[in-house]
Coordinates of C-alpha atoms in Angstrom, one line a residue:
X1347 CA 65.9 -22.9 17.4
X1348 CA 64.1 -25.0 15.0
X1349 CA 60.3 -25.8 15.9
X1350 CA 60.0 -29.5 15.2
X1351 CA 56.3 -29.6 15.0
X1352 CA 55.2 -26.0 13.5
X1353 CA 56.4 -24.9 10.3
X1354 CA 57.7 -21.5 9.7
X1355 CA 60.6 -20.4 7.6
X1356 CA 63.9 -19.3 9.0
X1357 CA 64.5 -15.5 8.9
X1358 CA 67.1 -14.8 6.4
X1359 CA 68.9 -11.5 4.9
X1360 CA 67.8 -10.6 1.3
X1361 CA 70.2 -11.0 -1.6
X1362 CA 69.7 -9.1 -4.5
X1363 CA 70.4 -11.4 -7.7
X1364 CA 69.6 -9.2 -10.7
X1365 CA 65.9 -8.5 -10.7
X1366 CA 65.0 -11.6 -8.6
X1367 CA 65.8 -11.2 -5.0
X1368 CA 66.2 -14.1 -2.8
X1369 CA 65.7 -14.9 1.0
X1370 CA 63.6 -12.4 3.6
X1371 CA 60.0 -12.7 2.8
X1372 CA 60.5 -13.5 -0.9
X1373 CA 59.2 -16.9 -2.3
X1374 CA 61.5 -20.0 -2.4
X1375 CA 62.9 -19.8 -5.6
X1376 CA 63.5 -22.8 -8.1
X1377 CA 66.4 -23.1 -10.5
X1378 CA 68.4 -25.5 -12.9
X1379 CA 71.6 -25.6 -14.6
X1380 CA 72.2 -25.7 -18.5
X1381 CA 74.2 -28.7 -19.9
X1382 CA 75.3 -27.2 -22.9
X1383 CA 78.9 -25.9 -24.0
X1384 CA 79.0 -22.4 -22.5
X1385 CA 80.7 -21.2 -25.5
X1386 CA 77.8 -22.3 -27.7
X1387 CA 75.8 -19.2 -27.4
X1388 CA 72.8 -20.2 -29.3
X1389 CA 72.6 -23.6 -27.5
X1390 CA 72.8 -21.9 -24.0
X1391 CA 70.1 -19.2 -24.8
X1392 CA 67.8 -21.8 -26.1
X1393 CA 68.1 -24.1 -23.2
X1394 CA 67.9 -21.1 -20.8
X1395 CA 64.7 -20.1 -22.3
X1396 CA 63.2 -23.5 -21.8
X1397 CA 64.3 -23.7 -18.3
X1398 CA 62.5 -20.2 -17.7
X1399 CA 59.4 -21.3 -19.7
X1400 CA 59.0 -24.2 -17.3
X1401 CA 59.1 -21.9 -14.3
X1402 CA 63.0 -21.4 -13.4
X1403 CA 64.0 -18.3 -11.7
X1404 CA 67.6 -18.7 -12.0
X1405 CA 70.0 -20.4 -14.7
X1406 CA 73.4 -21.5 -13.9
X1407 CA 76.0 -22.3 -16.4
X1408 CA 79.4 -24.0 -16.2
X1409 CA 82.5 -21.5 -16.8
X1410 CA 85.5 -23.9 -17.2
X1411 CA 87.8 -20.9 -18.5
X1412 CA 87.9 -17.4 -19.0
X1413 CA 86.4 -17.7 -22.4
X1414 CA 83.2 -19.3 -21.1
X1415 CA 83.1 -16.7 -18.5
X1416 CA 83.5 -13.7 -21.2
X1417 CA 80.8 -15.5 -23.4
X1418 CA 78.3 -14.9 -20.6
X1419 CA 77.9 -11.4 -21.7
X1420 CA 76.8 -12.6 -25.2
X1421 CA 74.3 -15.1 -23.7
X1422 CA 73.0 -12.5 -21.3
X1423 CA 72.5 -9.9 -24.0
X1424 CA 70.7 -12.3 -26.2
X1425 CA 68.5 -13.3 -23.5
X1426 CA 67.8 -9.7 -22.8
X1427 CA 67.1 -9.1 -26.2
X1428 CA 64.3 -11.8 -26.2
X1429 CA 62.7 -10.3 -23.2
X1430 CA 64.2 -13.0 -20.8
X1431 CA 65.3 -11.1 -17.7
X1432 CA 66.2 -14.4 -15.8
X1433 CA 69.5 -13.9 -13.6
X1434 CA 72.5 -16.0 -14.9
X1435 CA 75.0 -17.8 -12.5
X1436 CA 78.5 -18.6 -13.3
X1437 CA 79.8 -21.9 -11.9
X1438 CA 83.4 -21.7 -11.3
X1439 CA 85.9 -24.5 -10.1
X1440 CA 89.5 -24.4 -9.9
X1441 CA 90.5 -20.9 -11.3
X1442 CA 89.6 -17.7 -9.2
X1443 CA 90.7 -15.7 -12.3
X1444 CA 87.6 -17.2 -14.0
X1445 CA 85.4 -16.0 -10.9
X1446 CA 86.9 -12.4 -11.4
X1447 CA 85.8 -12.2 -15.1
X1448 CA 82.4 -14.0 -14.4
X1449 CA 81.3 -11.3 -12.0
X1450 CA 81.3 -8.7 -14.7
X1451 CA 78.8 -10.6 -16.9
X1452 CA 76.8 -12.9 -14.6
X1453 CA 74.2 -11.6 -11.7
X1454 CA 75.6 -14.4 -9.5
X1455 CA 79.0 -16.2 -9.3
X1456 CA 79.2 -19.6 -7.5
X1457 CA 82.7 -20.7 -6.1
X1458 CA 83.6 -23.8 -4.5
X1459 CA 85.6 -23.5 -1.3
X1460 CA 87.3 -26.9 -1.9
X1461 CA 88.9 -25.8 -5.0
X1462 CA 88.9 -22.1 -5.1
X1463 CA 92.5 -21.6 -3.6
X1464 CA 93.2 -25.0 -2.5
X1465 CA 94.5 -27.5 -4.8
X1466 CA 92.1 -30.3 -6.4
X1467 CA 91.4 -33.0 -3.8
X1468 CA 93.7 -36.0 -4.2
X1469 CA 92.8 -37.9 -0.8
X1470 CA 96.3 -37.2 0.6
X1471 CA 96.6 -36.6 4.2
X1472 CA 98.5 -33.3 5.1
X1473 CA 99.9 -32.2 8.5
X1474 CA 99.6 -28.5 9.4
X1475 CA 100.9 -27.0 12.6
X1476 CA 98.5 -24.1 13.7
X1477 CA 100.9 -21.4 12.4
X1478 CA 100.9 -23.1 8.8
X1479 CA 97.1 -23.5 8.8
X1480 CA 96.6 -20.1 9.5
X1481 CA 99.0 -19.2 6.7
X1482 CA 96.6 -21.2 4.5
X1483 CA 93.7 -19.2 5.5
X1484 CA 95.8 -16.0 4.8
X1485 CA 96.1 -17.2 1.1
X1486 CA 92.3 -17.6 0.6
X1487 CA 91.7 -14.1 2.2
X1488 CA 94.5 -12.7 -0.1
X1489 CA 92.8 -14.1 -3.1
X1490 CA 89.2 -13.8 -2.3
X1491 CA 89.0 -10.2 -1.1
X1492 CA 90.0 -8.8 -4.6
X1493 CA 87.1 -11.1 -6.0
X1494 CA 84.7 -9.6 -3.4
X1495 CA 85.6 -6.1 -4.6
X1496 CA 84.8 -6.8 -8.1
X1497 CA 81.5 -8.2 -7.1
X1498 CA 80.7 -5.1 -5.0
X1499 CA 81.5 -2.8 -7.8
X1500 CA 79.2 -4.8 -10.2
X1501 CA 76.5 -5.7 -8.0
X1502 CA 77.2 -9.3 -8.4
X1503 CA 75.9 -11.7 -5.7
X1504 CA 77.9 -14.9 -5.1
X1505 CA 77.4 -18.4 -3.9
X1506 CA 79.8 -20.1 -1.6
X1507 CA 78.8 -23.8 -2.8
X1508 CA 80.4 -26.5 -0.8
X1509 CA 80.2 -30.0 -2.1
X1510 CA 80.8 -33.2 -0.3
X1511 CA 82.6 -34.5 -3.2
X1512 CA 85.1 -32.0 -3.6
X1513 CA 86.1 -30.9 0.0
X1514 CA 90.1 -29.8 -0.1
X1515 CA 92.7 -32.3 1.2
X1516 CA 93.5 -29.5 3.8
X1517 CA 89.9 -29.5 5.4
X1518 CA 89.7 -33.4 5.0
X1519 CA 93.1 -33.8 6.9
X1520 CA 92.1 -31.6 9.8
X1521 CA 88.4 -32.3 10.1
X1522 CA 87.8 -35.6 8.4
X1523 CA 85.0 -36.4 6.0
X1524 CA 82.5 -35.0 8.1
X1525 CA 79.8 -32.6 8.4
X1526 CA 81.9 -30.4 10.7
X1527 CA 84.4 -30.3 7.8
X1528 CA 82.0 -29.3 5.2
X1529 CA 80.7 -26.6 7.6
X1530 CA 84.2 -25.4 8.4
X1531 CA 85.1 -25.1 4.6
X1532 CA 82.0 -22.7 4.1
X1533 CA 82.5 -20.9 7.5
X1534 CA 86.0 -20.0 6.4
X1535 CA 84.7 -17.7 3.4
X1536 CA 81.7 -16.7 5.3
X1537 CA 83.9 -15.2 8.1
X1538 CA 85.7 -13.1 5.3
X1539 CA 82.6 -11.9 3.7
X1540 CA 81.5 -10.5 7.2
X1541 CA 84.8 -8.9 7.9
X1542 CA 84.7 -7.2 4.4
X1543 CA 80.8 -6.4 5.0
X1544 CA 79.9 -8.2 1.8
X1545 CA 76.4 -9.4 2.5
X1546 CA 75.0 -10.4 -1.0
X1547 CA 75.9 -13.9 -0.2
X1548 CA 74.0 -17.3 -0.7
X1549 CA 75.2 -20.8 0.6
X1550 CA 74.8 -24.2 -0.2
X1551 CA 76.2 -27.4 1.1
X1552 CA 75.3 -30.6 -1.1
X1553 CA 76.0 -34.2 -1.0
X1554 CA 74.7 -37.2 -2.7
X1555 CA 74.3 -39.1 0.6
X1556 CA 71.0 -37.7 1.8
X1557 CA 71.7 -38.2 5.5
X1558 CA 75.0 -36.4 5.3
X1559 CA 73.4 -33.4 3.3
X1560 CA 70.7 -33.1 5.8
X1561 CA 73.0 -33.2 8.8
X1562 CA 75.4 -30.8 7.2
X1563 CA 72.9 -28.2 6.4
X1564 CA 71.2 -28.4 9.9
X1565 CA 74.6 -27.8 11.6
X1566 CA 75.4 -25.0 9.0
X1567 CA 72.3 -23.2 10.0
X1568 CA 73.0 -23.7 13.8
X1569 CA 76.6 -22.4 13.3
X1570 CA 75.6 -19.4 11.4
X1571 CA 73.0 -18.6 14.1
X1572 CA 75.7 -18.7 16.8
X1573 CA 77.8 -16.3 14.8
X1574 CA 74.9 -13.9 14.1
X1575 CA 74.7 -14.7 10.3
X1576 CA 71.5 -15.0 8.4
X1577 CA 72.5 -15.7 4.8
X1578 CA 69.9 -17.5 2.6
X1579 CA 70.4 -21.2 1.8
X1580 CA 70.3 -23.0 -1.5
X1581 CA 69.3 -26.7 -1.2
X1582 CA 70.1 -29.8 -3.3
X1583 CA 70.9 -33.4 -3.4
X1584 CA 73.9 -33.7 -5.8
X1585 CA 74.0 -36.6 -8.2
X1586 CA 70.3 -37.7 -7.2
X1587 CA 70.0 -39.6 -10.5
X1588 CA 67.0 -39.9 -13.0
X1589 CA 63.4 -41.0 -12.8
X1590 CA 61.9 -42.4 -9.7
X1591 CA 65.2 -42.6 -7.9
X1592 CA 66.1 -38.9 -8.4
X1593 CA 62.9 -37.6 -7.7
X1594 CA 62.5 -39.5 -4.3
X1595 CA 66.0 -38.8 -3.3
X1596 CA 65.8 -35.1 -3.9
X1597 CA 62.4 -34.9 -2.1
X1598 CA 63.5 -36.7 0.9
X1599 CA 66.6 -34.6 1.5
X1600 CA 65.3 -31.2 0.4
X1601 CA 62.0 -31.7 1.8
X1602 CA 63.3 -32.6 5.4
X1603 CA 65.0 -29.3 5.3
X1604 CA 62.4 -27.3 3.7
X1605 CA 59.9 -28.7 6.4
X1606 CA 61.9 -27.3 9.2
X1607 CA 62.0 -23.8 7.4
X1608 CA 65.6 -24.0 5.9
X1609 CA 66.0 -23.1 2.2
X1610 CA 65.5 -20.1 0.0
X1611 CA 66.1 -21.5 -3.4
X1612 CA 66.2 -25.2 -4.4
X1613 CA 67.6 -27.1 -7.3
X1614 CA 66.5 -30.9 -8.1
X1615 CA 69.6 -32.3 -9.8
X1616 CA 68.2 -34.9 -12.3
X1617 CA 70.2 -36.9 -15.0
X1618 CA 67.5 -35.4 -17.4
X1619 CA 67.0 -32.5 -19.4
X1620 CA 67.5 -29.5 -17.3
X1621 CA 63.8 -28.0 -17.9
X1622 CA 62.5 -31.3 -16.5
X1623 CA 63.9 -30.4 -13.0
X1624 CA 61.6 -27.3 -12.6
X1625 CA 58.2 -28.9 -12.3
X1626 CA 59.7 -31.4 -9.6
X1627 CA 61.1 -28.6 -7.7
X1628 CA 58.0 -26.4 -7.9
X1629 CA 55.7 -29.3 -6.7
X1630 CA 57.9 -29.9 -3.6
X1631 CA 58.1 -26.4 -2.6
X1632 CA 54.2 -25.8 -3.1
X1633 CA 53.7 -28.9 -1.1
X1634 CA 55.8 -27.8 1.8
X1635 CA 55.0 -24.3 1.9
X1636 CA 51.1 -25.0 1.8
X1637 CA 51.2 -26.0 5.5
X1638 CA 52.1 -22.3 6.3
X1639 CA 49.6 -21.2 8.9
X1640 CA 48.5 -24.6 9.9
X1641 CA 46.8 -25.3 13.1
X1642 CA 49.1 -25.2 16.1
X1643 CA 50.5 -28.4 17.3
X1644 CA 51.1 -28.2 21.0
X1645 CA 54.0 -30.7 21.8
X1646 CA 57.4 -30.5 23.9
X1647 CA 60.8 -31.5 22.2
X1648 CA 62.1 -34.3 24.3
X1649 CA 65.2 -32.7 26.1
X1650 CA 67.8 -35.4 25.0
X1651 CA 66.8 -35.4 21.2
X1652 CA 69.8 -34.2 19.3
X1653 CA 68.5 -32.6 16.4
X1654 CA 72.0 -31.9 14.8
X1655 CA 73.3 -35.4 15.3
X1656 CA 70.2 -37.9 15.9
X1657 CA 70.4 -41.5 16.7
X1658 CA 67.7 -44.1 16.2
X1659 CA 65.1 -44.0 18.8
X1660 CA 65.3 -46.8 21.2
X1661 CA 62.8 -49.3 20.8
X1662 CA 62.0 -52.9 21.9
X1663 CA 62.1 -55.3 18.9
X1664 CA 58.7 -57.1 18.0
X1665 CA 59.3 -60.1 15.8
X1666 CA 61.2 -58.3 12.9
X1667 CA 60.3 -54.7 13.9
X1668 CA 62.1 -52.3 15.8
X1669 CA 65.2 -52.5 17.9
X1670 CA 68.3 -52.6 15.5
X1671 CA 66.5 -54.2 12.7
X1672 CA 65.8 -52.9 9.4
X1673 CA 62.7 -50.8 8.8
X1674 CA 59.7 -52.7 7.6
X1675 CA 57.5 -51.9 4.7
X1676 CA 53.6 -52.4 5.3
X1677 CA 51.2 -52.5 2.4
X1678 CA 47.3 -52.8 1.8
X1679 CA 45.5 -55.1 -0.2
X1680 CA 41.8 -54.2 0.8
X1681 CA 40.5 -56.0 -2.3
X1682 CA 41.8 -59.4 -1.8
X1683 CA 44.4 -58.9 -4.7
X1684 CA 47.4 -60.2 -3.4
X1685 CA 49.7 -59.3 -6.3
X1686 CA 53.3 -57.9 -5.2
X1687 CA 55.9 -56.4 -7.1
X1688 CA 58.3 -59.3 -7.8
X1689 CA 61.4 -57.2 -6.4
X1690 CA 59.6 -55.4 -3.7
X1691 CA 57.9 -57.9 -1.4
X1692 CA 56.6 -56.1 1.6
X1693 CA 57.0 -57.4 5.1
X1694 CA 53.5 -57.1 6.1
X1695 CA 50.1 -56.9 4.1
X1696 CA 47.2 -55.2 5.7
X1697 CA 43.8 -56.8 4.4
X1698 CA 41.3 -55.1 7.0
X1699 CA 38.2 -57.5 6.8
X1700 CA 39.3 -59.1 3.5
X1701 CA 41.7 -62.0 4.5
X1702 CA 42.4 -63.9 1.4
X1703 CA 40.9 -67.5 1.2
X1704 CA 44.6 -68.8 0.4
X1705 CA 47.6 -67.2 2.4
X1706 CA 50.7 -66.6 0.3
X1707 CA 53.7 -68.7 2.0
X1708 CA 56.1 -66.4 3.7
X1709 CA 53.7 -63.2 3.7
X1710 CA 52.8 -61.8 7.0
X1711 CA 49.1 -60.5 7.3
X1712 CA 47.6 -57.9 9.2
X1713 CA 43.8 -58.1 9.9
X1714 CA 41.3 -56.2 11.9
X1715 CA 41.3 -57.5 15.3
X1716 CA 37.6 -58.4 15.3
X1717 CA 38.1 -61.0 12.7
X1718 CA 41.5 -62.3 13.8
X1719 CA 41.3 -66.0 14.7
X1720 CA 44.8 -66.8 15.6
X1721 CA 45.5 -68.0 11.9
X1722 CA 49.3 -68.6 11.5
X1723 CA 51.0 -65.7 9.8
X1724 CA 48.2 -63.1 10.7
X1725 CA 48.3 -60.6 13.5
X1726 CA 45.4 -58.4 14.8
X1727 CA 45.2 -54.6 14.3
X1728 CA 43.3 -52.4 16.8
X1729 CA 41.7 -49.0 16.9
X1730 CA 42.1 -46.9 20.0
X1731 CA 38.2 -47.5 21.0
X1732 CA 39.3 -51.4 21.2
X1733 CA 41.7 -51.0 23.8
X1734 CA 39.4 -53.0 26.3
X1735 CA 39.8 -56.0 24.3
X1736 CA 43.5 -55.7 23.6
X1737 CA 44.5 -57.9 26.3
X1738 CA 42.2 -60.8 25.4
X1739 CA 44.2 -61.4 22.1
X1740 CA 47.1 -63.6 23.0
X1741 CA 49.2 -62.9 20.0
X1742 CA 52.8 -62.0 20.4
X1743 CA 52.5 -59.2 17.7
X1744 CA 49.8 -56.7 17.8
X1745 CA 49.4 -53.3 15.8
X1746 CA 47.5 -50.3 17.0
X1747 CA 46.6 -47.5 14.6
X1748 CA 47.0 -44.2 16.6
X1749 CA 46.9 -40.3 16.2
X1750 CA 48.9 -37.9 18.2
X1751 CA 45.6 -36.6 19.9
X1752 CA 44.7 -40.0 20.4
X1753 CA 47.7 -40.8 22.7
X1754 CA 45.6 -40.2 25.8
X1755 CA 46.6 -41.5 29.4
X1756 CA 44.5 -44.6 28.7
X1757 CA 46.7 -45.6 25.8
X1758 CA 49.9 -44.6 27.3
X1759 CA 49.1 -46.7 30.3
X1760 CA 48.2 -49.7 28.0
X1761 CA 51.7 -49.3 26.0
X1762 CA 53.4 -49.5 29.2
X1763 CA 52.2 -53.1 29.7
X1764 CA 52.5 -54.2 26.1
X1765 CA 55.6 -54.0 24.6
X1766 CA 54.3 -56.3 21.9
X1767 CA 52.3 -53.4 20.2
X1768 CA 53.6 -51.8 17.3
X1769 CA 52.2 -48.4 16.7
X1770 CA 50.9 -47.4 13.4
X1771 CA 51.0 -43.5 13.4
X1772 CA 48.2 -41.7 11.5
X1773 CA 47.6 -37.9 10.9
X1774 CA 44.9 -36.0 9.0
X1775 CA 46.6 -32.6 10.1
X1776 CA 47.8 -30.2 7.3
X1777 CA 51.2 -30.7 8.7
X1778 CA 51.2 -34.2 9.3
X1779 CA 55.0 -34.5 9.7
X1780 CA 54.6 -32.1 12.6
X1781 CA 52.0 -34.0 14.2
X1782 CA 53.7 -37.4 13.6
X1783 CA 56.9 -36.2 15.1
X1784 CA 55.1 -35.0 18.2
X1785 CA 53.6 -38.3 18.7
X1786 CA 57.1 -39.8 18.5
X1787 CA 58.4 -37.1 20.9
X1788 CA 55.6 -37.8 23.3
X1789 CA 56.5 -41.7 23.3
X1790 CA 60.0 -40.7 24.2
X1791 CA 59.0 -38.3 26.9
X1792 CA 56.9 -41.3 28.5
X1793 CA 59.8 -43.7 28.3
X1794 CA 57.8 -45.9 25.9
X1795 CA 59.8 -48.2 23.4
X1796 CA 57.1 -49.6 21.4
X1797 CA 58.2 -49.6 17.7
X1798 CA 56.6 -47.1 15.4
X1799 CA 55.4 -47.3 11.8
X1800 CA 54.4 -44.3 9.9
X1801 CA 51.1 -44.5 8.0
X1802 CA 51.2 -41.9 5.0
X1803 CA 47.9 -41.8 2.9
X1804 CA 47.4 -39.9 -0.1
X1805 CA 44.9 -39.7 -3.2
X1806 CA 47.0 -39.2 -6.2
X1807 CA 46.4 -40.0 -9.7
X1808 CA 49.9 -39.0 -10.9
X1809 CA 52.8 -41.4 -9.6
X1810 CA 55.4 -38.2 -9.5
X1811 CA 53.0 -36.4 -7.3
X1812 CA 53.1 -39.6 -4.7
X1813 CA 56.7 -39.9 -5.1
X1814 CA 57.1 -36.2 -4.0
X1815 CA 54.7 -35.9 -1.4
X1816 CA 55.5 -39.2 0.2
X1817 CA 59.3 -38.8 0.4
X1818 CA 58.9 -35.1 1.6
X1819 CA 56.7 -36.2 4.6
X1820 CA 59.2 -39.1 5.5
X1821 CA 62.3 -37.1 5.2
X1822 CA 62.5 -35.6 8.5
X1823 CA 61.1 -38.8 10.2
X1824 CA 63.9 -40.8 8.8
X1825 CA 66.7 -38.4 9.5
X1826 CA 65.6 -37.9 13.0
X1827 CA 66.1 -41.6 13.5
X1828 CA 62.3 -42.3 14.3
X1829 CA 61.3 -44.6 11.6
X1830 CA 60.7 -48.5 12.4
X1831 CA 58.6 -48.8 9.2
X1832 CA 56.6 -47.1 6.4
X1833 CA 53.0 -48.0 5.4
X1834 CA 52.3 -46.1 2.4
X1835 CA 48.7 -46.1 1.0
X1836 CA 47.3 -44.3 -2.1
X1837 CA 43.5 -44.0 -2.2
X1838 CA 43.2 -44.1 -6.0
X1839 CA 41.8 -47.2 -7.3
X1840 CA 43.0 -48.9 -10.6
X1841 CA 40.0 -49.1 -13.1
X1842 CA 40.1 -50.1 -16.6
X1843 CA 39.2 -46.7 -17.8
X1844 CA 41.3 -45.0 -15.2
X1845 CA 44.7 -46.6 -14.8
X1846 CA 45.7 -44.8 -11.7
X1847 CA 48.8 -45.7 -9.5
X1848 CA 49.0 -49.6 -8.7
X1849 CA 49.6 -50.9 -5.2
X1850 CA 53.0 -52.6 -6.5
X1851 CA 53.8 -49.1 -7.8
X1852 CA 53.1 -47.7 -4.3
X1853 CA 55.2 -50.5 -2.7
X1854 CA 58.2 -49.7 -4.9
X1855 CA 58.0 -45.8 -3.9
X1856 CA 58.1 -47.2 -0.1
X1857 CA 61.1 -49.2 -0.7
X1858 CA 62.7 -46.4 -2.5
X1859 CA 62.2 -44.0 0.2
X1860 CA 63.9 -46.3 2.8
X1861 CA 66.6 -46.8 0.1
X1862 CA 67.1 -42.9 -0.3
X1863 CA 67.3 -42.4 3.3
X1864 CA 70.1 -45.2 3.6
X1865 CA 67.9 -47.3 5.8
X1866 CA 67.2 -50.2 3.8
X1867 CA 68.9 -51.3 0.3
X1868 CA 66.7 -53.1 -2.1
X1869 CA 68.1 -52.4 -5.3
X1870 CA 71.3 -51.1 -7.1
X1871 CA 72.2 -47.6 -6.0
X1872 CA 72.9 -45.0 -8.7
X1873 CA 75.1 -41.8 -8.0
X1874 CA 74.8 -40.0 -11.3
X1875 CA 75.1 -36.3 -11.8
X1876 CA 72.6 -34.3 -14.0
X1877 CA 75.3 -33.1 -16.5
X1878 CA 76.5 -29.6 -17.4
X1879 CA 78.8 -28.1 -19.9
X1880 CA 81.6 -29.8 -18.5
X1881 CA 80.1 -33.4 -19.3
X1882 CA 82.4 -35.1 -21.6
X1883 CA 80.1 -37.9 -23.0
X1884 CA 76.3 -38.8 -23.6
X1885 CA 75.3 -38.8 -20.1
X1886 CA 71.7 -40.0 -20.4
X1887 CA 72.3 -42.6 -22.8
X1888 CA 75.1 -43.9 -20.9
X1889 CA 73.0 -44.1 -17.6
X1890 CA 70.6 -46.0 -19.5
X1891 CA 73.2 -48.6 -20.8
X1892 CA 74.8 -48.9 -17.3
X1893 CA 71.2 -49.5 -15.6
X1894 CA 70.2 -52.1 -18.1
X1895 CA 73.5 -54.0 -17.7
X1896 CA 73.5 -53.6 -13.6
X1897 CA 70.0 -53.1 -12.0
X1898 CA 69.8 -56.7 -10.8
X1899 CA 73.0 -56.0 -8.7
X1900 CA 71.1 -55.3 -5.5
X1901 CA 73.1 -53.4 -2.9
X1902 CA 75.9 -52.2 -5.3
X1903 CA 76.6 -48.4 -5.5
X1904 CA 77.7 -47.2 -9.1
X1905 CA 78.8 -43.8 -9.4
X1906 CA 78.2 -42.2 -12.9
X1907 CA 80.0 -38.7 -13.4
X1908 CA 80.1 -36.6 -16.2
X1909 CA 83.5 -34.9 -15.2
X1910 CA 86.1 -34.9 -12.5
X1911 CA 84.7 -32.0 -10.4
X1912 CA 83.0 -34.2 -7.9
X1913 CA 83.6 -37.6 -9.4
X1914 CA 85.9 -39.4 -7.0
X1915 CA 85.0 -37.4 -4.0
X1916 CA 81.2 -37.7 -4.5
X1917 CA 81.6 -41.6 -5.1
X1918 CA 83.6 -42.0 -2.0
X1919 CA 81.2 -44.6 -0.8
X1920 CA 80.3 -45.9 -4.1
X1921 CA 81.6 -49.4 -5.2
X1922 CA 82.6 -48.6 -8.7
X1923 CA 83.0 -45.4 -10.7
X1924 CA 82.5 -44.0 -14.2
X1925 CA 83.8 -40.7 -14.7
X1926 CA 84.4 -38.5 -17.8
X1927 CA 88.1 -37.9 -18.2
X1928 CA 88.3 -36.2 -21.8
X1929 CA 86.1 -35.9 -24.8
X1930 CA 84.8 -39.2 -25.5
X1931 CA 87.0 -40.7 -22.8
X1932 CA 86.3 -42.3 -19.7
X1933 CA 88.1 -43.5 -16.6
X1934 CA 86.9 -46.3 -14.2
X1935 CA 87.1 -46.6 -10.5
X1936 CA 86.9 -49.0 -7.9
X1937 CA 86.0 -46.9 -4.7
X1938 CA 88.5 -44.0 -4.7
X1939 CA 91.2 -45.6 -6.8
X1940 CA 91.4 -45.0 -10.5
X1941 CA 91.7 -48.7 -12.1
X1942 CA 91.8 -47.8 -15.9
X1943 CA 92.2 -44.3 -17.4
X1944 CA 91.0 -42.6 -20.7
X1945 CA 89.0 -45.5 -22.1
X1946 CA 87.2 -44.7 -25.4
X1947 CA 83.5 -43.9 -24.6
X1948 CA 82.3 -46.8 -26.7
X1949 CA 84.0 -49.4 -24.7
X1950 CA 83.7 -48.1 -21.5
X1951 CA 80.4 -49.5 -20.3
X1952 CA 81.7 -53.2 -21.3
X1953 CA 85.0 -52.4 -19.4
X1954 CA 83.0 -51.4 -16.2
X1955 CA 81.0 -54.7 -16.2
X1956 CA 84.3 -56.5 -16.7
X1957 CA 85.7 -54.6 -13.7
X1958 CA 82.7 -55.6 -11.6
X1959 CA 83.1 -59.1 -12.8
X1960 CA 86.8 -59.3 -12.0
X1961 CA 86.2 -58.3 -8.4
X1962 CA 83.4 -60.9 -8.0
X1963 CA 80.6 -58.4 -7.6
X1964 CA 78.6 -59.5 -10.8
X1965 CA 76.0 -62.4 -10.8

């Protein structure tokens, strides 16, 4: 059972992958994937070296066919000749014969249960009797066992890699598009591994939707535990995108799982150069694992809290905070500078003792209680030692800054009689996530329904660090259903000689975190893959062109995929899709339906905009 409040890693078996073992007491490994053609030995070797030089511990390459699998021998030899001992991982889809060949030349082979034996996903509903379904499972066993035997003979590890975007029609028809279906797709193969006494196995279950990804990995870990399995886990958010969005989405999803001790290797999938993924992954791993051995947090888990399928904590709505309402964004302007990002206007601005002379229309302000005078559009904020004065304030909305250890009997009694109080949870603990979770569970234990806003404070000078840390700290709070708002603060003042991180940039991160957690949509959502040797067009340039033309379409979801492997499936909840169909050719989708096939790449972005306009979604 996961300890929600105290960090420790899940116990796993050790998998030997070349000279770099994973699982057990080994460190959490970081890895990336080349986006060069696997038959281009020189390009693959050069890129693999850049990944390793950046700190990558495994390098994955796509193997579309037997020729690509066989060329792994040349790539491997060239790397070893130059002193690079990094294990190579072959990525196989659609053709089990390719996996057989790759097992001779790679240290690990990734197979996808969704298309290893089952046909590629077509979104068709199939009906099976129990006998027919059992025969389909036997087909998998008959094909999979010979592959395992090759891996045994060659000391090759495998990864069973389930993707939300490529579940088979067979699994979809029986289990639906659900975490349960994704887990069963994986367990079908794992049970065969156990029967065959093959233990050199790593597992991954990925999705571009962070909510699905986190719930599914939690369910997988629990299912394996019930069946006595302890295989290590590979974590990742597919199609996370690039820039700020890609970093926040990855840190939110991966960080939520790492914080609960799940995960033995991670890949941050960015639509950027592969080596750019490694520093992001390393920062995330180092930030989470730094809490190892932290002071113990004594807290009971609420009995009816469902870790595997959480729902939003029941709260009493206070103005626009809590209940079923969208989580709010609170920001700080302690120096009277009221400048806000034009696209990300916070719901509340905390000004402390510095209420501006002129209040901005439509902006809600929070001030320290001792200077509040009932000014319209302002609300008082209290500290715990001000509780005796709280009843004297007749405002219909009050804020109380609180820590878990400060949640004493006096505070609890006060909250029972004051539902108008919104709590702002603070923590200086080295495992702030654990302590803020503990506070939420204490409130639920006491039957209190005051809304809960999480105050996350940092002192970062690099914006990437702030993106990673704040998203990682908010991840589990969001996926557990505990978040009624986020108050993000970075104590790094901007001066002429030290630009630092502006408060408007901090606000944008807060909105980005809520969007990555599927709680609040404030901009266009891009589901873009990182690219690999299968990519059929210039991915990074195309993403930039599509963003330039569509970034103003708030709430629209656009999938940008290099190839068909996860394309239509991973874009299942996207409004529009742009998918590589052939060399220099693109197909366009509206949701799961292919609208136009094999468009020349140079015309495809304009055609996408036309498609959006025809359907009335362009403005």
